[in-house]
GROMACS .gro file of C-alpha atoms in nm:
model
  411
    1UNK     CA    1  -0.620  11.207  -4.660
    2UNK     CA    2  -0.551  11.230  -4.291
    3UNK     CA    3  -0.803  11.202  -4.004
    4UNK     CA    4  -0.703  11.428  -3.664
    5UNK     CA    5  -0.730  11.205  -3.412
    6UNK     CA    6  -0.713  11.219  -2.980
    7UNK     CA    7  -0.738  10.954  -2.721
    8UNK     CA    8  -1.095  10.892  -2.631
    9UNK     CA    9  -1.143  10.982  -2.247
   10UNK     CA   10  -1.285  10.694  -2.031
   11UNK     CA   11  -1.398  10.328  -2.020
   12UNK     CA   12  -1.474  10.117  -2.293
   13UNK     CA   13  -1.830   9.999  -2.236
   14UNK     CA   14  -1.753   9.646  -2.406
   15UNK     CA   15  -1.501   9.648  -2.092
   16UNK     CA   16  -1.776   9.698  -1.822
   17UNK     CA   17  -2.083   9.587  -1.985
   18UNK     CA   18  -2.130   9.234  -1.804
   19UNK     CA   19  -2.083   9.445  -1.475
   20UNK     CA   20  -2.387   9.679  -1.499
   21UNK     CA   21  -2.657   9.623  -1.321
   22UNK     CA   22  -3.018   9.670  -1.482
   23UNK     CA   23  -3.046  10.003  -1.334
   24UNK     CA   24  -2.728  10.156  -1.503
   25UNK     CA   25  -2.757   9.980  -1.798
   26UNK     CA   26  -3.155  10.162  -1.835
   27UNK     CA   27  -2.966  10.470  -1.748
   28UNK     CA   28  -2.749  10.461  -2.003
   29UNK     CA   29  -3.005  10.430  -2.275
   30UNK     CA   30  -3.177  10.727  -2.139
   31UNK     CA   31  -2.819  10.921  -2.148
   32UNK     CA   32  -2.760  10.762  -2.516
   33UNK     CA   33  -3.075  10.880  -2.627
   34UNK     CA   34  -3.017  11.283  -2.497
   35UNK     CA   35  -2.724  11.249  -2.682
   36UNK     CA   36  -2.842  11.038  -2.984
   37UNK     CA   37  -3.175  11.273  -3.058
   38UNK     CA   38  -2.938  11.552  -3.093
   39UNK     CA   39  -2.769  11.427  -3.391
   40UNK     CA   40  -3.064  11.259  -3.571
   41UNK     CA   41  -3.232  11.612  -3.517
   42UNK     CA   42  -2.923  11.810  -3.598
   43UNK     CA   43  -3.082  11.927  -3.951
   44UNK     CA   44  -3.441  12.039  -4.048
   45UNK     CA   45  -3.384  11.969  -4.403
   46UNK     CA   46  -3.176  11.944  -4.711
   47UNK     CA   47  -3.157  11.878  -5.074
   48UNK     CA   48  -3.041  11.547  -5.071
   49UNK     CA   49  -2.815  11.280  -4.899
   50UNK     CA   50  -2.452  11.212  -4.860
   51UNK     CA   51  -2.165  11.262  -4.629
   52UNK     CA   52  -2.090  11.598  -4.410
   53UNK     CA   53  -1.816  11.860  -4.563
   54UNK     CA   54  -1.746  12.181  -4.503
   55UNK     CA   55  -1.856  12.401  -4.809
   56UNK     CA   56  -1.559  12.558  -4.882
   57UNK     CA   57  -1.388  12.218  -4.908
   58UNK     CA   58  -1.555  12.112  -5.221
   59UNK     CA   59  -1.664  12.173  -5.575
   60UNK     CA   60  -2.043  12.382  -5.556
   61UNK     CA   61  -2.079  12.137  -5.841
   62UNK     CA   62  -2.042  11.813  -5.559
   63UNK     CA   63  -2.235  12.002  -5.281
   64UNK     CA   64  -2.593  11.968  -5.150
   65UNK     CA   65  -2.741  12.196  -4.941
   66UNK     CA   66  -2.830  12.124  -4.563
   67UNK     CA   67  -3.078  12.370  -4.320
   68UNK     CA   68  -3.061  12.410  -3.986
   69UNK     CA   69  -3.316  12.571  -3.782
   70UNK     CA   70  -3.540  12.596  -4.128
   71UNK     CA   71  -3.195  12.816  -4.304
   72UNK     CA   72  -2.962  12.705  -4.492
   73UNK     CA   73  -2.655  12.594  -4.266
   74UNK     CA   74  -2.348  12.825  -4.451
   75UNK     CA   75  -2.067  12.603  -4.330
   76UNK     CA   76  -2.124  12.236  -4.425
   77UNK     CA   77  -2.281  12.106  -4.709
   78UNK     CA   78  -2.324  11.705  -4.816
   79UNK     CA   79  -2.093  11.551  -5.088
   80UNK     CA   80  -2.027  11.238  -5.201
   81UNK     CA   81  -2.114  10.932  -4.961
   82UNK     CA   82  -1.838  10.774  -4.705
   83UNK     CA   83  -2.106  10.495  -4.540
   84UNK     CA   84  -1.899  10.176  -4.540
   85UNK     CA   85  -2.134   9.951  -4.678
   86UNK     CA   86  -2.126   9.744  -4.954
   87UNK     CA   87  -1.801   9.737  -5.165
   88UNK     CA   88  -1.682   9.993  -4.939
   89UNK     CA   89  -1.564   9.782  -4.704
   90UNK     CA   90  -1.228   9.587  -4.694
   91UNK     CA   91  -1.318   9.264  -4.829
   92UNK     CA   92  -1.401   9.377  -5.188
   93UNK     CA   93  -1.051   9.556  -5.191
   94UNK     CA   94  -1.017   9.909  -5.343
   95UNK     CA   95  -1.104   9.859  -5.712
   96UNK     CA   96  -0.991  10.178  -5.905
   97UNK     CA   97  -1.124  10.084  -6.280
   98UNK     CA   98  -1.485  10.082  -6.144
   99UNK     CA   99  -1.716  10.366  -6.160
  100UNK     CA  100  -1.878  10.361  -5.825
  101UNK     CA  101  -2.183  10.651  -5.762
  102UNK     CA  102  -2.097  10.769  -5.417
  103UNK     CA  103  -2.362  11.108  -5.435
  104UNK     CA  104  -2.466  11.264  -5.320
  105UNK     CA  105  -2.814  11.176  -5.429
  106UNK     CA  106  -3.105  11.427  -5.446
  107UNK     CA  107  -3.388  11.229  -5.352
  108UNK     CA  108  -3.405  10.866  -5.241
  109UNK     CA  109  -3.489  10.677  -5.544
  110UNK     CA  110  -3.173  10.806  -5.622
  111UNK     CA  111  -2.979  10.694  -5.365
  112UNK     CA  112  -3.171  10.361  -5.377
  113UNK     CA  113  -3.120  10.326  -5.741
  114UNK     CA  114  -2.641  10.406  -5.650
  115UNK     CA  115  -2.685  10.114  -5.427
  116UNK     CA  116  -2.786   9.829  -5.688
  117UNK     CA  117  -2.554  10.055  -5.973
  118UNK     CA  118  -2.294   9.961  -5.747
  119UNK     CA  119  -2.350   9.619  -5.658
  120UNK     CA  120  -2.398   9.512  -6.037
  121UNK     CA  121  -2.100   9.732  -6.134
  122UNK     CA  122  -1.857   9.568  -5.873
  123UNK     CA  123  -2.008   9.172  -5.938
  124UNK     CA  124  -2.002   9.231  -6.333
  125UNK     CA  125  -1.557   9.369  -6.368
  126UNK     CA  126  -1.483   9.152  -6.043
  127UNK     CA  127  -1.708   8.825  -5.912
  128UNK     CA  128  -1.700   8.467  -6.057
  129UNK     CA  129  -1.807   8.171  -5.968
  130UNK     CA  130  -1.603   7.980  -5.664
  131UNK     CA  131  -1.282   7.892  -5.828
  132UNK     CA  132  -1.308   7.468  -5.718
  133UNK     CA  133  -0.956   7.415  -5.859
  134UNK     CA  134  -1.091   7.097  -6.012
  135UNK     CA  135  -1.269   6.986  -5.677
  136UNK     CA  136  -1.592   6.891  -5.615
  137UNK     CA  137  -1.577   6.879  -5.206
  138UNK     CA  138  -1.710   7.183  -5.076
  139UNK     CA  139  -1.628   7.300  -4.716
  140UNK     CA  140  -1.916   7.327  -4.477
  141UNK     CA  141  -1.835   7.675  -4.427
  142UNK     CA  142  -1.836   7.777  -4.811
  143UNK     CA  143  -2.082   7.940  -5.020
  144UNK     CA  144  -2.269   7.652  -5.277
  145UNK     CA  145  -2.171   7.742  -5.611
  146UNK     CA  146  -2.491   7.788  -5.742
  147UNK     CA  147  -2.524   8.037  -5.497
  148UNK     CA  148  -2.224   8.237  -5.648
  149UNK     CA  149  -2.291   8.279  -6.020
  150UNK     CA  150  -2.287   8.657  -6.148
  151UNK     CA  151  -2.547   8.652  -6.369
  152UNK     CA  152  -2.814   8.492  -6.057
  153UNK     CA  153  -2.749   8.797  -5.912
  154UNK     CA  154  -2.771   9.054  -6.167
  155UNK     CA  155  -3.092   8.940  -6.170
  156UNK     CA  156  -3.209   8.924  -5.868
  157UNK     CA  157  -3.089   9.300  -5.879
  158UNK     CA  158  -3.286   9.357  -6.191
  159UNK     CA  159  -3.626   9.233  -6.025
  160UNK     CA  160  -3.561   9.438  -5.713
  161UNK     CA  161  -3.486   9.783  -5.920
  162UNK     CA  162  -3.872   9.705  -6.086
  163UNK     CA  163  -4.021   9.696  -5.732
  164UNK     CA  164  -3.744   9.904  -5.481
  165UNK     CA  165  -4.000  10.257  -5.537
  166UNK     CA  166  -4.328  10.078  -5.394
  167UNK     CA  167  -4.135  10.028  -5.085
  168UNK     CA  168  -4.001  10.386  -5.030
  169UNK     CA  169  -4.241  10.567  -4.751
  170UNK     CA  170  -4.518  10.865  -4.858
  171UNK     CA  171  -4.428  11.031  -4.573
  172UNK     CA  172  -4.222  11.280  -4.582
  173UNK     CA  173  -4.097  11.289  -4.239
  174UNK     CA  174  -3.978  10.916  -4.269
  175UNK     CA  175  -3.725  11.047  -4.550
  176UNK     CA  176  -3.539  11.348  -4.356
  177UNK     CA  177  -3.221  11.339  -4.421
  178UNK     CA  178  -3.104  11.222  -4.082
  179UNK     CA  179  -2.726  11.194  -3.957
  180UNK     CA  180  -2.657  10.907  -3.727
  181UNK     CA  181  -2.384  10.649  -3.576
  182UNK     CA  182  -2.441  10.354  -3.728
  183UNK     CA  183  -2.200  10.147  -3.551
  184UNK     CA  184  -2.294  10.213  -3.204
  185UNK     CA  185  -2.132   9.902  -3.092
  186UNK     CA  186  -1.975   9.881  -2.711
  187UNK     CA  187  -1.644   9.943  -2.869
  188UNK     CA  188  -1.721  10.298  -2.993
  189UNK     CA  189  -1.892  10.434  -2.662
  190UNK     CA  190  -1.647  10.505  -2.395
  191UNK     CA  191  -1.775  10.597  -2.007
  192UNK     CA  192  -1.636  10.843  -1.741
  193UNK     CA  193  -1.463  10.641  -1.550
  194UNK     CA  194  -1.472  10.859  -1.276
  195UNK     CA  195  -1.809  10.884  -1.219
  196UNK     CA  196  -1.854  10.491  -1.258
  197UNK     CA  197  -1.584  10.496  -1.015
  198UNK     CA  198  -1.714  10.743  -0.812
  199UNK     CA  199  -2.110  10.573  -0.722
  200UNK     CA  200  -2.133  10.392  -1.020
  201UNK     CA  201  -2.325  10.715  -1.207
  202UNK     CA  202  -2.340  10.692  -1.618
  203UNK     CA  203  -2.221  10.969  -1.833
  204UNK     CA  204  -2.137  10.919  -2.123
  205UNK     CA  205  -1.792  11.077  -2.221
  206UNK     CA  206  -1.690  10.961  -2.602
  207UNK     CA  207  -1.793  10.830  -2.835
  208UNK     CA  208  -1.602  10.748  -3.153
  209UNK     CA  209  -1.586  10.599  -3.520
  210UNK     CA  210  -1.761  10.865  -3.716
  211UNK     CA  211  -1.525  10.826  -4.031
  212UNK     CA  212  -1.799  10.627  -4.243
  213UNK     CA  213  -2.084  10.813  -4.088
  214UNK     CA  214  -2.372  10.967  -4.381
  215UNK     CA  215  -2.672  11.178  -4.410
  216UNK     CA  216  -2.931  10.948  -4.552
  217UNK     CA  217  -3.332  10.890  -4.534
  218UNK     CA  218  -3.476  10.859  -4.216
  219UNK     CA  219  -3.645  10.538  -4.214
  220UNK     CA  220  -3.336  10.364  -4.351
  221UNK     CA  221  -3.089  10.507  -4.023
  222UNK     CA  222  -3.368  10.435  -3.735
  223UNK     CA  223  -3.219  10.101  -3.550
  224UNK     CA  224  -3.202   9.974  -3.208
  225UNK     CA  225  -2.871  10.061  -3.106
  226UNK     CA  226  -2.623   9.810  -3.178
  227UNK     CA  227  -2.465   9.835  -2.800
  228UNK     CA  228  -2.814   9.648  -2.723
  229UNK     CA  229  -2.848   9.454  -3.036
  230UNK     CA  230  -2.536   9.298  -3.014
  231UNK     CA  231  -2.509   9.213  -2.623
  232UNK     CA  232  -2.371   8.883  -2.573
  233UNK     CA  233  -2.504   8.680  -2.256
  234UNK     CA  234  -2.257   8.763  -1.892
  235UNK     CA  235  -2.044   8.399  -1.832
  236UNK     CA  236  -2.278   8.107  -1.712
  237UNK     CA  237  -2.622   8.322  -1.785
  238UNK     CA  238  -2.892   8.180  -1.876
  239UNK     CA  239  -3.016   8.217  -2.228
  240UNK     CA  240  -3.392   8.307  -2.115
  241UNK     CA  241  -3.296   8.594  -1.881
  242UNK     CA  242  -3.052   8.690  -2.124
  243UNK     CA  243  -3.335   8.766  -2.400
  244UNK     CA  244  -3.550   8.856  -2.155
  245UNK     CA  245  -3.316   9.155  -2.104
  246UNK     CA  246  -3.266   9.272  -2.410
  247UNK     CA  247  -3.608   9.283  -2.484
  248UNK     CA  248  -3.683   9.455  -2.220
  249UNK     CA  249  -3.408   9.759  -2.325
  250UNK     CA  250  -3.505   9.740  -2.713
  251UNK     CA  251  -3.889   9.864  -2.536
  252UNK     CA  252  -3.677  10.126  -2.310
  253UNK     CA  253  -3.521  10.262  -2.565
  254UNK     CA  254  -3.881  10.266  -2.819
  255UNK     CA  255  -4.037  10.407  -2.539
  256UNK     CA  256  -3.809  10.717  -2.402
  257UNK     CA  257  -3.866  10.770  -2.819
  258UNK     CA  258  -4.242  10.736  -2.841
  259UNK     CA  259  -4.397  10.786  -2.472
  260UNK     CA  260  -4.227  11.075  -2.412
  261UNK     CA  261  -4.278  11.224  -2.776
  262UNK     CA  262  -3.932  11.319  -2.806
  263UNK     CA  263  -3.956  11.181  -3.143
  264UNK     CA  264  -4.219  10.929  -3.273
  265UNK     CA  265  -4.141  10.969  -3.558
  266UNK     CA  266  -3.787  10.774  -3.527
  267UNK     CA  267  -3.992  10.572  -3.278
  268UNK     CA  268  -4.261  10.465  -3.558
  269UNK     CA  269  -3.951  10.332  -3.780
  270UNK     CA  270  -3.798  10.110  -3.546
  271UNK     CA  271  -3.839   9.734  -3.528
  272UNK     CA  272  -3.860   9.472  -3.268
  273UNK     CA  273  -3.740   9.110  -3.244
  274UNK     CA  274  -3.606   9.060  -3.587
  275UNK     CA  275  -3.911   9.201  -3.737
  276UNK     CA  276  -3.740   9.481  -4.008
  277UNK     CA  277  -3.965   9.625  -4.233
  278UNK     CA  278  -3.970   9.551  -4.601
  279UNK     CA  279  -3.878   9.908  -4.710
  280UNK     CA  280  -3.543   9.880  -4.507
  281UNK     CA  281  -3.478   9.476  -4.576
  282UNK     CA  282  -3.480   9.535  -4.936
  283UNK     CA  283  -3.202   9.811  -4.958
  284UNK     CA  284  -3.004   9.629  -4.741
  285UNK     CA  285  -2.954   9.270  -4.903
  286UNK     CA  286  -2.947   9.451  -5.272
  287UNK     CA  287  -2.640   9.617  -5.123
  288UNK     CA  288  -2.478   9.269  -4.976
  289UNK     CA  289  -2.611   9.092  -5.293
  290UNK     CA  290  -2.312   8.932  -5.378
  291UNK     CA  291  -2.140   8.865  -5.018
  292UNK     CA  292  -2.387   8.713  -4.874
  293UNK     CA  293  -2.784   8.886  -4.979
  294UNK     CA  294  -2.809   8.639  -5.256
  295UNK     CA  295  -3.101   8.413  -5.005
  296UNK     CA  296  -3.233   8.648  -4.821
  297UNK     CA  297  -3.315   8.889  -5.154
  298UNK     CA  298  -3.462   8.628  -5.310
  299UNK     CA  299  -3.621   8.522  -5.029
  300UNK     CA  300  -3.792   8.900  -5.012
  301UNK     CA  301  -3.877   8.914  -5.370
  302UNK     CA  302  -4.047   8.604  -5.344
  303UNK     CA  303  -4.197   8.753  -5.028
  304UNK     CA  304  -4.298   9.041  -5.222
  305UNK     CA  305  -4.437   8.860  -5.517
  306UNK     CA  306  -4.674   8.655  -5.292
  307UNK     CA  307  -4.807   8.903  -5.095
  308UNK     CA  308  -4.801   9.241  -5.356
  309UNK     CA  309  -5.132   9.331  -5.243
  310UNK     CA  310  -5.094   9.349  -4.896
  311UNK     CA  311  -4.779   9.569  -4.936
  312UNK     CA  312  -4.856   9.770  -5.219
  313UNK     CA  313  -5.223   9.767  -5.227
  314UNK     CA  314  -5.462   9.688  -5.429
  315UNK     CA  315  -5.512   9.831  -5.803
  316UNK     CA  316  -5.154   9.820  -5.857
  317UNK     CA  317  -5.013   9.523  -6.130
  318UNK     CA  318  -4.652   9.330  -5.965
  319UNK     CA  319  -4.363   9.464  -6.179
  320UNK     CA  320  -4.220   9.106  -6.103
  321UNK     CA  321  -4.519   8.956  -6.307
  322UNK     CA  322  -4.881   8.727  -6.251
  323UNK     CA  323  -4.633   8.407  -6.114
  324UNK     CA  324  -4.273   8.462  -6.093
  325UNK     CA  325  -4.194   8.241  -5.872
  326UNK     CA  326  -4.245   7.866  -5.961
  327UNK     CA  327  -4.316   7.613  -5.677
  328UNK     CA  328  -3.985   7.480  -5.807
  329UNK     CA  329  -3.788   7.803  -5.732
  330UNK     CA  330  -3.962   7.859  -5.466
  331UNK     CA  331  -3.874   7.524  -5.337
  332UNK     CA  332  -3.550   7.532  -5.406
  333UNK     CA  333  -3.504   7.876  -5.218
  334UNK     CA  334  -3.680   7.749  -4.930
  335UNK     CA  335  -3.361   7.475  -4.968
  336UNK     CA  336  -3.087   7.726  -5.050
  337UNK     CA  337  -3.165   7.921  -4.751
  338UNK     CA  338  -3.194   7.657  -4.501
  339UNK     CA  339  -2.773   7.545  -4.671
  340UNK     CA  340  -2.687   7.906  -4.643
  341UNK     CA  341  -2.775   7.945  -4.245
  342UNK     CA  342  -2.584   7.562  -4.214
  343UNK     CA  343  -2.302   7.723  -4.346
  344UNK     CA  344  -2.325   8.062  -4.195
  345UNK     CA  345  -2.366   7.816  -3.863
  346UNK     CA  346  -2.049   7.669  -3.922
  347UNK     CA  347  -1.837   7.967  -3.954
  348UNK     CA  348  -2.002   8.115  -3.635
  349UNK     CA  349  -1.876   7.812  -3.484
  350UNK     CA  350  -1.526   7.858  -3.588
  351UNK     CA  351  -1.491   8.225  -3.532
  352UNK     CA  352  -1.632   8.154  -3.157
  353UNK     CA  353  -1.402   7.827  -3.096
  354UNK     CA  354  -1.086   8.058  -3.258
  355UNK     CA  355  -1.207   8.365  -3.031
  356UNK     CA  356  -1.255   8.606  -3.293
  357UNK     CA  357  -1.488   8.871  -3.412
  358UNK     CA  358  -1.697   8.913  -3.718
  359UNK     CA  359  -1.415   9.006  -4.013
  360UNK     CA  360  -1.150   8.779  -3.859
  361UNK     CA  361  -0.997   9.054  -3.598
  362UNK     CA  362  -0.868   8.972  -3.215
  363UNK     CA  363  -0.729   9.146  -2.942
  364UNK     CA  364  -0.387   9.198  -2.960
  365UNK     CA  365  -0.344   9.036  -2.622
  366UNK     CA  366  -0.549   8.742  -2.747
  367UNK     CA  367  -0.347   8.737  -3.098
  368UNK     CA  368  -0.142   8.447  -3.022
  369UNK     CA  369  -0.381   8.210  -2.812
  370UNK     CA  370  -0.618   8.260  -3.137
  371UNK     CA  371  -0.335   8.168  -3.387
  372UNK     CA  372  -0.245   7.837  -3.202
  373UNK     CA  373  -0.616   7.774  -3.143
  374UNK     CA  374  -0.705   7.834  -3.527
  375UNK     CA  375  -0.420   7.615  -3.636
  376UNK     CA  376  -0.513   7.316  -3.388
  377UNK     CA  377  -0.888   7.341  -3.553
  378UNK     CA  378  -0.757   7.341  -3.893
  379UNK     CA  379  -0.528   7.021  -3.819
  380UNK     CA  380  -0.782   6.818  -3.664
  381UNK     CA  381  -1.050   6.890  -3.961
  382UNK     CA  382  -0.780   6.822  -4.165
  383UNK     CA  383  -0.709   6.425  -4.009
  384UNK     CA  384  -1.072   6.409  -3.949
  385UNK     CA  385  -1.167   6.391  -4.352
  386UNK     CA  386  -1.280   6.072  -4.448
  387UNK     CA  387  -1.090   5.889  -4.817
  388UNK     CA  388  -1.393   6.043  -5.030
  389UNK     CA  389  -1.397   6.361  -4.923
  390UNK     CA  390  -0.994   6.385  -4.986
  391UNK     CA  391  -1.070   6.247  -5.335
  392UNK     CA  392  -1.326   6.524  -5.394
  393UNK     CA  393  -1.048   6.751  -5.289
  394UNK     CA  394  -0.889   6.698  -5.673
  395UNK     CA  395  -0.536   6.688  -5.513
  396UNK     CA  396  -0.592   7.052  -5.313
  397UNK     CA  397  -0.389   7.027  -5.006
  398UNK     CA  398  -0.717   7.074  -4.756
  399UNK     CA  399  -0.535   7.272  -4.565
  400UNK     CA  400  -0.561   7.555  -4.789
  401UNK     CA  401  -0.932   7.537  -4.777
  402UNK     CA  402  -0.981   7.634  -4.408
  403UNK     CA  403  -1.168   7.982  -4.378
  404UNK     CA  404  -0.839   8.191  -4.182
  405UNK     CA  405  -0.476   8.077  -4.281
  406UNK     CA  406  -0.285   8.201  -4.040
  407UNK     CA  407   0.022   7.991  -3.895
  408UNK     CA  408   0.090   7.980  -3.508
  409UNK     CA  409   0.469   8.006  -3.475
  410UNK     CA  410   0.567   7.742  -3.212
  411UNK     CA  411   0.862   7.802  -2.983
   0.00000   0.00000   0.00000
């Protein structure tokens, strides 16, 4: 396999975001929607979900048709998905002795089933409780061992499978095969340097990082763009002001679809202020069950059982049973969620202090400084450990459990 690449023309949005005025950012949102709306409406229908292939490049038995303007497209078809989520990501390695369901899928239930099938297969093949090497002390950035028991994850996935079909929208417009760039972060969008330097005009000159794009049900792809959601405050900017700006950009994005009737279906599927629909949350939590979804998936299933009639409607018995979660289980779930959030806060603090992005990467020009910062933090943490904590390490070098293992070369 290979990718034919070219240099993206323009200036990376991330490098100029904090210099843009609110008027320019609103202009960017408008320009993005003009571009994005063409992409998400590229297909008028289809016979399933997957990734795009040239018809000539894929066996007929692995392809599903797409419709453009009401007719079967002669050039492109749907094939196995290249969507980079779950264990398709680098952190899961590249297991070759595991059967994965990459699609293409004929319908939404098949796609949802593939998520748990693949996650379940990976857990059975590779997941093990964290090796403690005889130690009882767990670093504050490490998940508690009780949350990393494979059998508990498998049980949750079984429970999710039993309710998944009830969260598929009945409106056919919401399950339309839809193409969108899910990774619409500020590093993947480029602005015309000439227009920006000339008079501050906002023009999108390039959009990159499409290699993992897939055609999926509309309701699962409709998200506020990441260049808005993942925006960070400017240096010394008050948090209240920053949050107001972000909320305003979210509303502008929604209004430009809804109020102009450009795509009211897309607008109706968007979520605001962290209030993501259960139809979107449940598949996502199942997809990342082992690497961060256990606590979230269990919480969502408890909510599902508790609010079943309000969510699904009367007269339909809950597949989870009349009382699937005892008071003790609910109380433990709440405690585990607090522990998990504290663990994530600690990890985010370390990443912030070192200066790394999610996944542990840094810009080339910042690498040496980040390595030195990491080494200093690790050294200080080791030196601050108490005697009881050291005994709990069971002879393990504390530096070996630090999340970032790179060492600085001091000159």
